[in-house]
Amino acid sequence: MQRITEAHLDHYREHGYAIVPEFLSAAELAGALDEWRQVLPGWVEYCLDPSQPKPENWQRPGRPLNVSAFRFPFPGTHLNAITMHADLIEFASRAAGGSAMYCEQSHLSFKCKGHFADQDQAMHCDYGNHTLAYPPDDPAYWQTAYLLYYTEVTAAHAPTAVCSRRHYPERILWPAHYKREQRPAIYDNERKVIVPAGSLFIYSMRTFHRGTPFRADVGRLAQFVTYAPAAWKWLGIVGWSAQAIRPEFRAWIEAATPAERELLGFPPPGHSYWSEETLAGVGARYPNMDMTPYKSALQR
Ligand SMILES: [Fe+2]
């Protein structure tokens, strides 16, 4: 872990979250913003300079038209590379006792004042839609969520608020959702994640946090990336097969390394899945994929 330090890991274990200011390099941030411009025209310009007009269709009452465009994989290389950033994988793996990781989420989040996502959320844990079961206080089942901010977050930019786990020491975290009047101490002890562009907020499925409303006519661009231990099928917000029909997904699969594919649950070289039939079938589906690592592991 180069940019995430031991101190961040200690803080994460003790408080349930960590904040890494300016996690992204200037080049990573600039490259990612160029991809945002392709995915969501007008938003980068507006978020960087809110005196500009709001983007077209900024207040769509429901979901944007092409939801899959905001899900991994993205056009270009930066957002995909950030999704699989070695530091993110290593940190999540260490928090989970060193186990192999599964990328269970990578999607873009964007909002501005008055947008349907501009909400004064209640304090909650995210496990409701990240596991079918319950997240125990056991590293073997530890999921780590990342929220990467691509534009600055001031007190006016709807900062995420988070509360240290010290303030909810109960054994069972249920309910996973409290209104202010139900649990004022969690709100009274919240900390707002106010950070420059390129910063990273790390939290767990056992961490109470909430979205806060915008306090000015501004916008904010972010990305959710979540890693879970790979072994457990009840963890995860998405099934990647639902995305695999997209041409850009096929292109990503073809160009990825075996290790990157495995982060999405793809069978690794040497797995009993591989046979003459599956080598031929996967090779037919992904004609530009280098099948050599899978073939050579089979022949051993
Ligand atoms: Fe949340």
PDB file of C-alpha atoms and ligand atoms in Angstrom:
ATOM      1  CA  MET A   1       0.000   0.000   0.000  1.00  0.00           C
ATOM      2  CA  GLN A   2       1.786   3.076  -1.214  1.00  0.00           C
ATOM      3  CA  ARG A   3      -0.752   5.847  -0.772  1.00  0.00           C
ATOM      4  CA  ILE A   4      -2.818   4.205   1.939  1.00  0.00           C
ATOM      5  CA  THR A   5      -0.695   3.851   5.076  1.00  0.00           C
ATOM      6  CA  GLU A   6      -0.649   1.656   8.174  1.00  0.00           C
ATOM      7  CA  ALA A   7      -2.107   4.630  10.035  1.00  0.00           C
ATOM      8  CA  HIS A   8      -5.145   4.506   7.724  1.00  0.00           C
ATOM      9  CA  LEU A   9      -5.567   0.789   8.396  1.00  0.00           C
ATOM     10  CA  ASP A  10      -5.313   1.371  12.157  1.00  0.00           C
ATOM     11  CA  HIS A  11      -7.861   4.178  11.953  1.00  0.00           C
ATOM     12  CA  TYR A  12     -10.161   2.003   9.842  1.00  0.00           C
ATOM     13  CA  ARG A  13     -10.022  -0.833  12.347  1.00  0.00           C
ATOM     14  CA  GLU A  14     -10.595   1.453  15.309  1.00  0.00           C
ATOM     15  CA  HIS A  15     -13.219   3.801  13.878  1.00  0.00           C
ATOM     16  CA  GLY A  16     -14.702   1.923  10.905  1.00  0.00           C
ATOM     17  CA  TYR A  17     -13.496   4.447   8.349  1.00  0.00           C
ATOM     18  CA  ALA A  18     -10.433   6.248   7.011  1.00  0.00           C
ATOM     19  CA  ILE A  19      -9.898   9.286   4.810  1.00  0.00           C
ATOM     20  CA  VAL A  20      -7.002   9.514   2.346  1.00  0.00           C
ATOM     21  CA  PRO A  21      -6.680  13.080   1.005  1.00  0.00           C
ATOM     22  CA  GLU A  22      -5.517  13.318  -2.619  1.00  0.00           C
ATOM     23  CA  PHE A  23      -5.312   9.575  -3.125  1.00  0.00           C
ATOM     24  CA  LEU A  24      -5.246  10.005  -6.912  1.00  0.00           C
ATOM     25  CA  SER A  25      -2.252  11.495  -8.689  1.00  0.00           C
ATOM     26  CA  ALA A  26      -2.838  14.607 -10.799  1.00  0.00           C
ATOM     27  CA  ALA A  27      -2.515  12.461 -13.947  1.00  0.00           C
ATOM     28  CA  GLU A  28      -5.010   9.855 -12.720  1.00  0.00           C
ATOM     29  CA  LEU A  29      -7.472  12.579 -11.774  1.00  0.00           C
ATOM     30  CA  ALA A  30      -7.137  14.419 -15.090  1.00  0.00           C
ATOM     31  CA  GLY A  31      -7.450  11.171 -17.069  1.00  0.00           C
ATOM     32  CA  ALA A  32     -10.503  10.092 -15.104  1.00  0.00           C
ATOM     33  CA  LEU A  33     -12.183  13.492 -15.573  1.00  0.00           C
ATOM     34  CA  ASP A  34     -11.725  13.156 -19.339  1.00  0.00           C
ATOM     35  CA  GLU A  35     -13.601   9.848 -19.168  1.00  0.00           C
ATOM     36  CA  TRP A  36     -16.333  11.459 -17.052  1.00  0.00           C
ATOM     37  CA  ARG A  37     -16.717  14.014 -19.857  1.00  0.00           C
ATOM     38  CA  GLN A  38     -17.482  11.177 -22.293  1.00  0.00           C
ATOM     39  CA  VAL A  39     -19.843   9.340 -19.952  1.00  0.00           C
ATOM     40  CA  LEU A  40     -21.739  12.346 -18.667  1.00  0.00           C
ATOM     41  CA  PRO A  41     -21.392  15.423 -20.911  1.00  0.00           C
ATOM     42  CA  GLY A  42     -21.479  18.789 -19.159  1.00  0.00           C
ATOM     43  CA  TRP A  43     -21.062  17.595 -15.570  1.00  0.00           C
ATOM     44  CA  VAL A  44     -17.312  18.027 -15.228  1.00  0.00           C
ATOM     45  CA  GLU A  45     -17.530  21.590 -16.509  1.00  0.00           C
ATOM     46  CA  TYR A  46     -20.413  22.383 -14.181  1.00  0.00           C
ATOM     47  CA  CYS A  47     -18.830  20.806 -11.095  1.00  0.00           C
ATOM     48  CA  LEU A  48     -15.529  22.590 -11.691  1.00  0.00           C
ATOM     49  CA  ASP A  49     -17.253  25.908 -12.356  1.00  0.00           C
ATOM     50  CA  PRO A  50     -20.801  26.114 -10.984  1.00  0.00           C
ATOM     51  CA  SER A  51     -21.279  29.548 -12.533  1.00  0.00           C
ATOM     52  CA  GLN A  52     -21.671  27.571 -15.791  1.00  0.00           C
ATOM     53  CA  PRO A  53     -25.191  26.450 -16.720  1.00  0.00           C
ATOM     54  CA  LYS A  54     -26.276  23.134 -15.206  1.00  0.00           C
ATOM     55  CA  PRO A  55     -25.769  20.142 -17.498  1.00  0.00           C
ATOM     56  CA  GLU A  56     -28.568  19.167 -19.850  1.00  0.00           C
ATOM     57  CA  ASN A  57     -31.015  16.747 -18.232  1.00  0.00           C
ATOM     58  CA  TRP A  58     -29.464  17.447 -14.807  1.00  0.00           C
ATOM     59  CA  GLN A  59     -32.728  16.869 -12.998  1.00  0.00           C
ATOM     60  CA  ARG A  60     -33.978  13.640 -14.466  1.00  0.00           C
ATOM     61  CA  PRO A  61     -36.672  12.486 -12.093  1.00  0.00           C
ATOM     62  CA  GLY A  62     -35.722   8.828 -12.350  1.00  0.00           C
ATOM     63  CA  ARG A  63     -32.579   7.024 -13.368  1.00  0.00           C
ATOM     64  CA  PRO A  64     -30.513   8.436 -16.202  1.00  0.00           C
ATOM     65  CA  LEU A  65     -31.263   6.856 -19.568  1.00  0.00           C
ATOM     66  CA  ASN A  66     -28.333   4.499 -19.903  1.00  0.00           C
ATOM     67  CA  VAL A  67     -27.596   3.204 -16.412  1.00  0.00           C
ATOM     68  CA  SER A  68     -25.047   0.689 -17.670  1.00  0.00           C
ATOM     69  CA  ALA A  69     -22.840   3.563 -18.867  1.00  0.00           C
ATOM     70  CA  PHE A  70     -22.287   4.437 -15.209  1.00  0.00           C
ATOM     71  CA  ARG A  71     -21.247   0.906 -14.292  1.00  0.00           C
ATOM     72  CA  PHE A  72     -17.881  -0.772 -14.743  1.00  0.00           C
ATOM     73  CA  PRO A  73     -16.295  -1.100 -17.259  1.00  0.00           C
ATOM     74  CA  PHE A  74     -16.027   2.489 -18.437  1.00  0.00           C
ATOM     75  CA  PRO A  75     -14.755   3.930 -21.720  1.00  0.00           C
ATOM     76  CA  GLY A  76     -11.011   4.448 -21.674  1.00  0.00           C
ATOM     77  CA  THR A  77      -8.554   3.130 -19.137  1.00  0.00           C
ATOM     78  CA  HIS A  78      -8.402   5.443 -16.116  1.00  0.00           C
ATOM     79  CA  LEU A  79     -11.678   4.678 -14.336  1.00  0.00           C
ATOM     80  CA  ASN A  80     -11.140   0.963 -14.949  1.00  0.00           C
ATOM     81  CA  ALA A  81      -7.569   1.116 -13.657  1.00  0.00           C
ATOM     82  CA  ILE A  82      -8.682   3.057 -10.572  1.00  0.00           C
ATOM     83  CA  THR A  83     -11.341   0.390  -9.933  1.00  0.00           C
ATOM     84  CA  MET A  84      -8.567  -2.204  -9.808  1.00  0.00           C
ATOM     85  CA  HIS A  85      -5.995   0.007  -8.113  1.00  0.00           C
ATOM     86  CA  ALA A  86      -3.524  -2.234  -6.297  1.00  0.00           C
ATOM     87  CA  ASP A  87      -3.784  -0.134  -3.128  1.00  0.00           C
ATOM     88  CA  LEU A  88      -7.553  -0.592  -2.947  1.00  0.00           C
ATOM     89  CA  ILE A  89      -7.285  -4.349  -3.359  1.00  0.00           C
ATOM     90  CA  GLU A  90      -4.420  -4.718  -0.896  1.00  0.00           C
ATOM     91  CA  PHE A  91      -6.057  -2.584   1.776  1.00  0.00           C
ATOM     92  CA  ALA A  92      -9.366  -4.476   1.537  1.00  0.00           C
ATOM     93  CA  SER A  93      -7.530  -7.794   1.563  1.00  0.00           C
ATOM     94  CA  ARG A  94      -5.509  -6.881   4.650  1.00  0.00           C
ATOM     95  CA  ALA A  95      -8.655  -5.732   6.464  1.00  0.00           C
ATOM     96  CA  ALA A  96     -10.162  -9.127   5.584  1.00  0.00           C
ATOM     97  CA  GLY A  97      -7.218 -11.061   6.985  1.00  0.00           C
ATOM     98  CA  GLY A  98      -5.334 -11.396   3.700  1.00  0.00           C
ATOM     99  CA  SER A  99      -7.923 -13.320   1.706  1.00  0.00           C
ATOM    100  CA  ALA A 100      -8.493 -13.158  -2.065  1.00  0.00           C
ATOM    101  CA  MET A 101     -10.780 -10.304  -3.087  1.00  0.00           C
ATOM    102  CA  TYR A 102     -13.801  -9.896  -5.331  1.00  0.00           C
ATOM    103  CA  CYS A 103     -14.675  -6.512  -6.852  1.00  0.00           C
ATOM    104  CA  GLU A 104     -18.350  -6.319  -5.993  1.00  0.00           C
ATOM    105  CA  GLN A 105     -19.029  -2.773  -7.190  1.00  0.00           C
ATOM    106  CA  SER A 106     -17.701  -0.006  -9.379  1.00  0.00           C
ATOM    107  CA  HIS A 107     -20.135   2.684 -10.360  1.00  0.00           C
ATOM    108  CA  LEU A 108     -20.273   6.417 -10.792  1.00  0.00           C
ATOM    109  CA  SER A 109     -22.241   8.744  -8.543  1.00  0.00           C
ATOM    110  CA  PHE A 110     -23.075  12.294  -9.528  1.00  0.00           C
ATOM    111  CA  LYS A 111     -25.365  14.870  -8.038  1.00  0.00           C
ATOM    112  CA  CYS A 112     -25.931  18.586  -7.632  1.00  0.00           C
ATOM    113  CA  LYS A 113     -28.233  20.818  -5.608  1.00  0.00           C
ATOM    114  CA  GLY A 114     -31.848  19.982  -6.421  1.00  0.00           C
ATOM    115  CA  HIS A 115     -30.928  16.668  -8.123  1.00  0.00           C
ATOM    116  CA  PHE A 116     -32.975  13.663  -7.029  1.00  0.00           C
ATOM    117  CA  ALA A 117     -29.901  12.318  -5.232  1.00  0.00           C
ATOM    118  CA  ASP A 118     -29.548  15.564  -3.228  1.00  0.00           C
ATOM    119  CA  GLN A 119     -30.892  14.125   0.025  1.00  0.00           C
ATOM    120  CA  ASP A 120     -30.473  14.627   3.745  1.00  0.00           C
ATOM    121  CA  GLN A 121     -30.029  10.906   4.373  1.00  0.00           C
ATOM    122  CA  ALA A 122     -30.574   9.078   7.640  1.00  0.00           C
ATOM    123  CA  MET A 123     -27.598   7.396   9.319  1.00  0.00           C
ATOM    124  CA  HIS A 124     -27.251   3.860   7.957  1.00  0.00           C
ATOM    125  CA  CYS A 125     -24.933   0.952   7.251  1.00  0.00           C
ATOM    126  CA  ASP A 126     -24.697  -0.160   3.607  1.00  0.00           C
ATOM    127  CA  TYR A 127     -24.992  -3.879   4.164  1.00  0.00           C
ATOM    128  CA  GLY A 128     -28.702  -3.876   3.231  1.00  0.00           C
ATOM    129  CA  ASN A 129     -27.797  -4.153  -0.448  1.00  0.00           C
ATOM    130  CA  HIS A 130     -24.249  -5.559  -0.134  1.00  0.00           C
ATOM    131  CA  THR A 131     -25.011  -8.903   1.472  1.00  0.00           C
ATOM    132  CA  LEU A 132     -27.899 -11.342   1.646  1.00  0.00           C
ATOM    133  CA  ALA A 133     -26.947 -12.139   5.231  1.00  0.00           C
ATOM    134  CA  TYR A 134     -25.356  -9.998   7.973  1.00  0.00           C
ATOM    135  CA  PRO A 135     -21.821  -8.545   8.243  1.00  0.00           C
ATOM    136  CA  PRO A 136     -20.224 -10.043  11.358  1.00  0.00           C
ATOM    137  CA  ASP A 137     -17.350  -8.351  13.183  1.00  0.00           C
ATOM    138  CA  ASP A 138     -14.987 -10.963  11.735  1.00  0.00           C
ATOM    139  CA  PRO A 139     -12.264 -10.152   9.174  1.00  0.00           C
ATOM    140  CA  ALA A 140     -13.084 -13.273   7.134  1.00  0.00           C
ATOM    141  CA  TYR A 141     -16.301 -11.587   5.994  1.00  0.00           C
ATOM    142  CA  TRP A 142     -15.082  -7.994   5.913  1.00  0.00           C
ATOM    143  CA  GLN A 143     -16.216  -5.912   2.928  1.00  0.00           C
ATOM    144  CA  THR A 144     -14.517  -2.583   2.305  1.00  0.00           C
ATOM    145  CA  ALA A 145     -16.271   0.224   0.438  1.00  0.00           C
ATOM    146  CA  TYR A 146     -14.462   3.125  -1.191  1.00  0.00           C
ATOM    147  CA  LEU A 147     -15.911   6.438  -2.241  1.00  0.00           C
ATOM    148  CA  LEU A 148     -13.578   8.365  -4.521  1.00  0.00           C
ATOM    149  CA  TYR A 149     -14.298  12.043  -5.041  1.00  0.00           C
ATOM    150  CA  TYR A 150     -13.374  13.408  -8.476  1.00  0.00           C
ATOM    151  CA  THR A 151     -14.303  16.989  -7.616  1.00  0.00           C
ATOM    152  CA  GLU A 152     -13.708  18.877  -4.395  1.00  0.00           C
ATOM    153  CA  VAL A 153     -15.987  18.401  -1.427  1.00  0.00           C
ATOM    154  CA  THR A 154     -16.475  21.475   0.747  1.00  0.00           C
ATOM    155  CA  ALA A 155     -19.112  21.860   3.460  1.00  0.00           C
ATOM    156  CA  ALA A 156     -21.450  23.047   0.677  1.00  0.00           C
ATOM    157  CA  HIS A 157     -20.807  20.022  -1.600  1.00  0.00           C
ATOM    158  CA  ALA A 158     -23.008  17.473   0.176  1.00  0.00           C
ATOM    159  CA  PRO A 159     -20.142  15.927   2.168  1.00  0.00           C
ATOM    160  CA  THR A 160     -20.584  12.342   3.298  1.00  0.00           C
ATOM    161  CA  ALA A 161     -20.977  12.241   7.094  1.00  0.00           C
ATOM    162  CA  VAL A 162     -19.557   9.326   9.073  1.00  0.00           C
ATOM    163  CA  CYS A 163     -19.637   8.286  12.711  1.00  0.00           C
ATOM    164  CA  SER A 164     -16.909   6.321  14.486  1.00  0.00           C
ATOM    165  CA  ARG A 165     -17.876   2.811  15.525  1.00  0.00           C
ATOM    166  CA  ARG A 166     -17.030   3.843  19.086  1.00  0.00           C
ATOM    167  CA  HIS A 167     -20.480   5.396  19.236  1.00  0.00           C
ATOM    168  CA  TYR A 168     -22.365   2.169  18.430  1.00  0.00           C
ATOM    169  CA  PRO A 169     -20.590  -0.551  20.381  1.00  0.00           C
ATOM    170  CA  GLU A 170     -23.555  -2.912  20.442  1.00  0.00           C
ATOM    171  CA  ARG A 171     -22.904  -6.488  19.303  1.00  0.00           C
ATOM    172  CA  ILE A 172     -25.646  -6.655  16.670  1.00  0.00           C
ATOM    173  CA  LEU A 173     -25.980  -3.724  14.292  1.00  0.00           C
ATOM    174  CA  TRP A 174     -29.660  -3.963  13.656  1.00  0.00           C
ATOM    175  CA  PRO A 175     -31.494  -1.792  12.778  1.00  0.00           C
ATOM    176  CA  ALA A 176     -28.995  -0.557  10.210  1.00  0.00           C
ATOM    177  CA  HIS A 177     -30.831   2.742   9.795  1.00  0.00           C
ATOM    178  CA  TYR A 178     -31.658   5.440  12.377  1.00  0.00           C
ATOM    179  CA  LYS A 179     -33.394   8.781  12.091  1.00  0.00           C
ATOM    180  CA  ARG A 180     -31.880  11.599  14.130  1.00  0.00           C
ATOM    181  CA  GLU A 181     -34.553  11.449  16.801  1.00  0.00           C
ATOM    182  CA  GLN A 182     -34.046   7.693  17.212  1.00  0.00           C
ATOM    183  CA  ARG A 183     -30.290   7.846  17.767  1.00  0.00           C
ATOM    184  CA  PRO A 184     -29.103  11.461  18.177  1.00  0.00           C
ATOM    185  CA  ALA A 185     -25.628  10.474  19.452  1.00  0.00           C
ATOM    186  CA  ILE A 186     -24.684   8.978  16.066  1.00  0.00           C
ATOM    187  CA  TYR A 187     -25.565  12.291  14.430  1.00  0.00           C
ATOM    188  CA  ASP A 188     -24.001  14.449  17.130  1.00  0.00           C
ATOM    189  CA  ASN A 189     -20.706  12.609  16.659  1.00  0.00           C
ATOM    190  CA  GLU A 190     -20.651  12.617  12.879  1.00  0.00           C
ATOM    191  CA  ARG A 191     -17.671  13.879  10.929  1.00  0.00           C
ATOM    192  CA  LYS A 192     -18.077  15.406   7.475  1.00  0.00           C
ATOM    193  CA  VAL A 193     -15.729  14.153   4.775  1.00  0.00           C
ATOM    194  CA  ILE A 194     -14.486  17.506   3.457  1.00  0.00           C
ATOM    195  CA  VAL A 195     -11.648  16.829   1.051  1.00  0.00           C
ATOM    196  CA  PRO A 196      -9.946  18.040  -2.116  1.00  0.00           C
ATOM    197  CA  ALA A 197     -10.597  16.405  -5.511  1.00  0.00           C
ATOM    198  CA  GLY A 198      -8.995  12.984  -5.874  1.00  0.00           C
ATOM    199  CA  SER A 199      -9.521  12.026  -2.224  1.00  0.00           C
ATOM    200  CA  LEU A 200     -10.692   8.673  -0.939  1.00  0.00           C
ATOM    201  CA  PHE A 201     -13.177   7.797   1.799  1.00  0.00           C
ATOM    202  CA  ILE A 202     -12.932   4.217   3.114  1.00  0.00           C
ATOM    203  CA  TYR A 203     -15.699   2.596   5.155  1.00  0.00           C
ATOM    204  CA  SER A 204     -17.138  -0.799   5.974  1.00  0.00           C
ATOM    205  CA  MET A 205     -20.537  -2.445   5.916  1.00  0.00           C
ATOM    206  CA  ARG A 206     -20.596  -1.939   9.713  1.00  0.00           C
ATOM    207  CA  THR A 207     -19.987   1.821   9.540  1.00  0.00           C
ATOM    208  CA  PHE A 208     -22.795   4.313  10.082  1.00  0.00           C
ATOM    209  CA  HIS A 209     -22.660   7.132   7.563  1.00  0.00           C
ATOM    210  CA  ARG A 210     -25.046   9.249   5.487  1.00  0.00           C
ATOM    211  CA  GLY A 211     -25.280  11.589   2.550  1.00  0.00           C
ATOM    212  CA  THR A 212     -25.895  15.223   3.474  1.00  0.00           C
ATOM    213  CA  PRO A 213     -27.648  17.855   1.331  1.00  0.00           C
ATOM    214  CA  PHE A 214     -26.014  20.498  -0.846  1.00  0.00           C
ATOM    215  CA  ARG A 215     -25.753  23.930   0.733  1.00  0.00           C
ATOM    216  CA  ALA A 216     -25.066  25.828  -2.501  1.00  0.00           C
ATOM    217  CA  ASP A 217     -25.723  25.542  -6.214  1.00  0.00           C
ATOM    218  CA  VAL A 218     -22.807  23.207  -6.917  1.00  0.00           C
ATOM    219  CA  GLY A 219     -22.235  19.591  -7.993  1.00  0.00           C
ATOM    220  CA  ARG A 220     -20.089  16.615  -7.097  1.00  0.00           C
ATOM    221  CA  LEU A 221     -18.665  13.617  -8.974  1.00  0.00           C
ATOM    222  CA  ALA A 222     -17.708  10.386  -7.217  1.00  0.00           C
ATOM    223  CA  GLN A 223     -17.221   6.660  -7.737  1.00  0.00           C
ATOM    224  CA  PHE A 224     -18.178   3.775  -5.493  1.00  0.00           C
ATOM    225  CA  VAL A 225     -15.763   0.834  -5.531  1.00  0.00           C
ATOM    226  CA  THR A 226     -16.292  -2.054  -3.121  1.00  0.00           C
ATOM    227  CA  TYR A 227     -14.227  -5.164  -2.449  1.00  0.00           C
ATOM    228  CA  ALA A 228     -15.393  -8.288  -0.644  1.00  0.00           C
ATOM    229  CA  PRO A 229     -13.688 -11.564   0.227  1.00  0.00           C
ATOM    230  CA  ALA A 230     -14.015 -13.705  -2.912  1.00  0.00           C
ATOM    231  CA  ALA A 231     -15.038 -16.901  -1.178  1.00  0.00           C
ATOM    232  CA  TRP A 232     -18.587 -16.005  -0.169  1.00  0.00           C
ATOM    233  CA  LYS A 233     -21.421 -15.936  -2.651  1.00  0.00           C
ATOM    234  CA  TRP A 234     -23.821 -13.999  -0.432  1.00  0.00           C
ATOM    235  CA  LEU A 235     -21.676 -10.851  -0.577  1.00  0.00           C
ATOM    236  CA  GLY A 236     -21.835  -8.229  -3.299  1.00  0.00           C
ATOM    237  CA  ILE A 237     -24.103  -5.588  -4.788  1.00  0.00           C
ATOM    238  CA  VAL A 238     -23.945  -6.785  -8.412  1.00  0.00           C
ATOM    239  CA  GLY A 239     -23.514  -9.848 -10.578  1.00  0.00           C
ATOM    240  CA  TRP A 240     -21.059  -8.978 -13.339  1.00  0.00           C
ATOM    241  CA  SER A 241     -22.654 -11.364 -15.827  1.00  0.00           C
ATOM    242  CA  ALA A 242     -25.476  -8.828 -16.155  1.00  0.00           C
ATOM    243  CA  GLN A 243     -22.911  -6.402 -17.626  1.00  0.00           C
ATOM    244  CA  ALA A 244     -21.045  -8.998 -19.713  1.00  0.00           C
ATOM    245  CA  ILE A 245     -23.341  -8.570 -22.688  1.00  0.00           C
ATOM    246  CA  ARG A 246     -22.056  -5.004 -23.207  1.00  0.00           C
ATOM    247  CA  PRO A 247     -19.479  -4.662 -26.020  1.00  0.00           C
ATOM    248  CA  GLU A 248     -17.218  -2.599 -23.753  1.00  0.00           C
ATOM    249  CA  PHE A 249     -17.287  -5.373 -21.187  1.00  0.00           C
ATOM    250  CA  ARG A 250     -16.120  -7.872 -23.785  1.00  0.00           C
ATOM    251  CA  ALA A 251     -13.341  -5.473 -24.784  1.00  0.00           C
ATOM    252  CA  TRP A 252     -12.305  -5.119 -21.155  1.00  0.00           C
ATOM    253  CA  ILE A 253     -12.316  -8.885 -20.554  1.00  0.00           C
ATOM    254  CA  GLU A 254     -10.220  -9.448 -23.663  1.00  0.00           C
ATOM    255  CA  ALA A 255      -7.591  -6.900 -22.639  1.00  0.00           C
ATOM    256  CA  ALA A 256      -7.495  -7.671 -18.899  1.00  0.00           C
ATOM    257  CA  THR A 257      -4.939  -9.863 -17.151  1.00  0.00           C
ATOM    258  CA  PRO A 258      -6.041 -13.193 -15.642  1.00  0.00           C
ATOM    259  CA  ALA A 259      -5.665 -11.610 -12.177  1.00  0.00           C
ATOM    260  CA  GLU A 260      -7.905  -8.673 -13.125  1.00  0.00           C
ATOM    261  CA  ARG A 261     -10.537 -11.019 -14.555  1.00  0.00           C
ATOM    262  CA  GLU A 262     -10.413 -13.063 -11.394  1.00  0.00           C
ATOM    263  CA  LEU A 263     -11.288  -9.925  -9.359  1.00  0.00           C
ATOM    264  CA  LEU A 264     -14.676 -10.062 -11.105  1.00  0.00           C
ATOM    265  CA  GLY A 265     -15.085 -13.768 -10.369  1.00  0.00           C
ATOM    266  CA  PHE A 266     -13.760 -15.122 -13.688  1.00  0.00           C
ATOM    267  CA  PRO A 267     -12.246 -18.626 -13.308  1.00  0.00           C
ATOM    268  CA  PRO A 268      -8.453 -18.392 -12.810  1.00  0.00           C
ATOM    269  CA  PRO A 269      -5.833 -20.420 -14.708  1.00  0.00           C
ATOM    270  CA  GLY A 270      -5.573 -23.874 -13.189  1.00  0.00           C
ATOM    271  CA  HIS A 271      -9.213 -23.961 -12.045  1.00  0.00           C
ATOM    272  CA  SER A 272     -11.065 -27.223 -12.657  1.00  0.00           C
ATOM    273  CA  TYR A 273     -13.476 -25.239 -14.853  1.00  0.00           C
ATOM    274  CA  TRP A 274     -10.910 -25.226 -17.665  1.00  0.00           C
ATOM    275  CA  SER A 275     -11.120 -28.014 -20.202  1.00  0.00           C
ATOM    276  CA  GLU A 276     -10.733 -28.322 -23.955  1.00  0.00           C
ATOM    277  CA  GLU A 277     -14.393 -27.419 -24.257  1.00  0.00           C
ATOM    278  CA  THR A 278     -14.264 -24.298 -22.043  1.00  0.00           C
ATOM    279  CA  LEU A 279     -11.008 -23.109 -23.601  1.00  0.00           C
ATOM    280  CA  ALA A 280     -12.673 -23.328 -27.018  1.00  0.00           C
ATOM    281  CA  GLY A 281     -15.930 -21.795 -25.791  1.00  0.00           C
ATOM    282  CA  VAL A 282     -14.415 -18.851 -23.924  1.00  0.00           C
ATOM    283  CA  GLY A 283     -11.993 -18.342 -26.814  1.00  0.00           C
ATOM    284  CA  ALA A 284     -14.933 -18.215 -29.228  1.00  0.00           C
ATOM    285  CA  ARG A 285     -16.843 -15.742 -27.091  1.00  0.00           C
ATOM    286  CA  TYR A 286     -13.777 -13.519 -26.561  1.00  0.00           C
ATOM    287  CA  PRO A 287     -11.776 -13.858 -29.804  1.00  0.00           C
ATOM    288  CA  ASN A 288      -9.116 -11.307 -28.801  1.00  0.00           C
ATOM    289  CA  MET A 289      -8.422 -12.889 -25.423  1.00  0.00           C
ATOM    290  CA  ASP A 290      -5.044 -14.519 -24.898  1.00  0.00           C
ATOM    291  CA  MET A 291      -5.990 -18.022 -23.793  1.00  0.00           C
ATOM    292  CA  THR A 292      -2.360 -19.075 -23.203  1.00  0.00           C
ATOM    293  CA  PRO A 293      -2.339 -18.746 -19.378  1.00  0.00           C
ATOM    294  CA  TYR A 294      -5.439 -20.938 -19.120  1.00  0.00           C
ATOM    295  CA  LYS A 295      -4.158 -23.419 -21.713  1.00  0.00           C
ATOM    296  CA  SER A 296      -0.717 -23.812 -20.144  1.00  0.00           C
ATOM    297  CA  ALA A 297      -2.165 -24.307 -16.657  1.00  0.00           C
ATOM    298  CA  LEU A 298      -4.369 -27.067 -18.114  1.00  0.00           C
ATOM    299  CA  GLN A 299      -1.431 -28.885 -19.680  1.00  0.00           C
ATOM    300  CA  ARG A 300       0.599 -29.011 -16.464  1.00  0.00           C
TER     301      ARG A 300
HETATM  302 FE    FE B   1     -24.628   4.543   2.279  1.00  0.00          FE
END
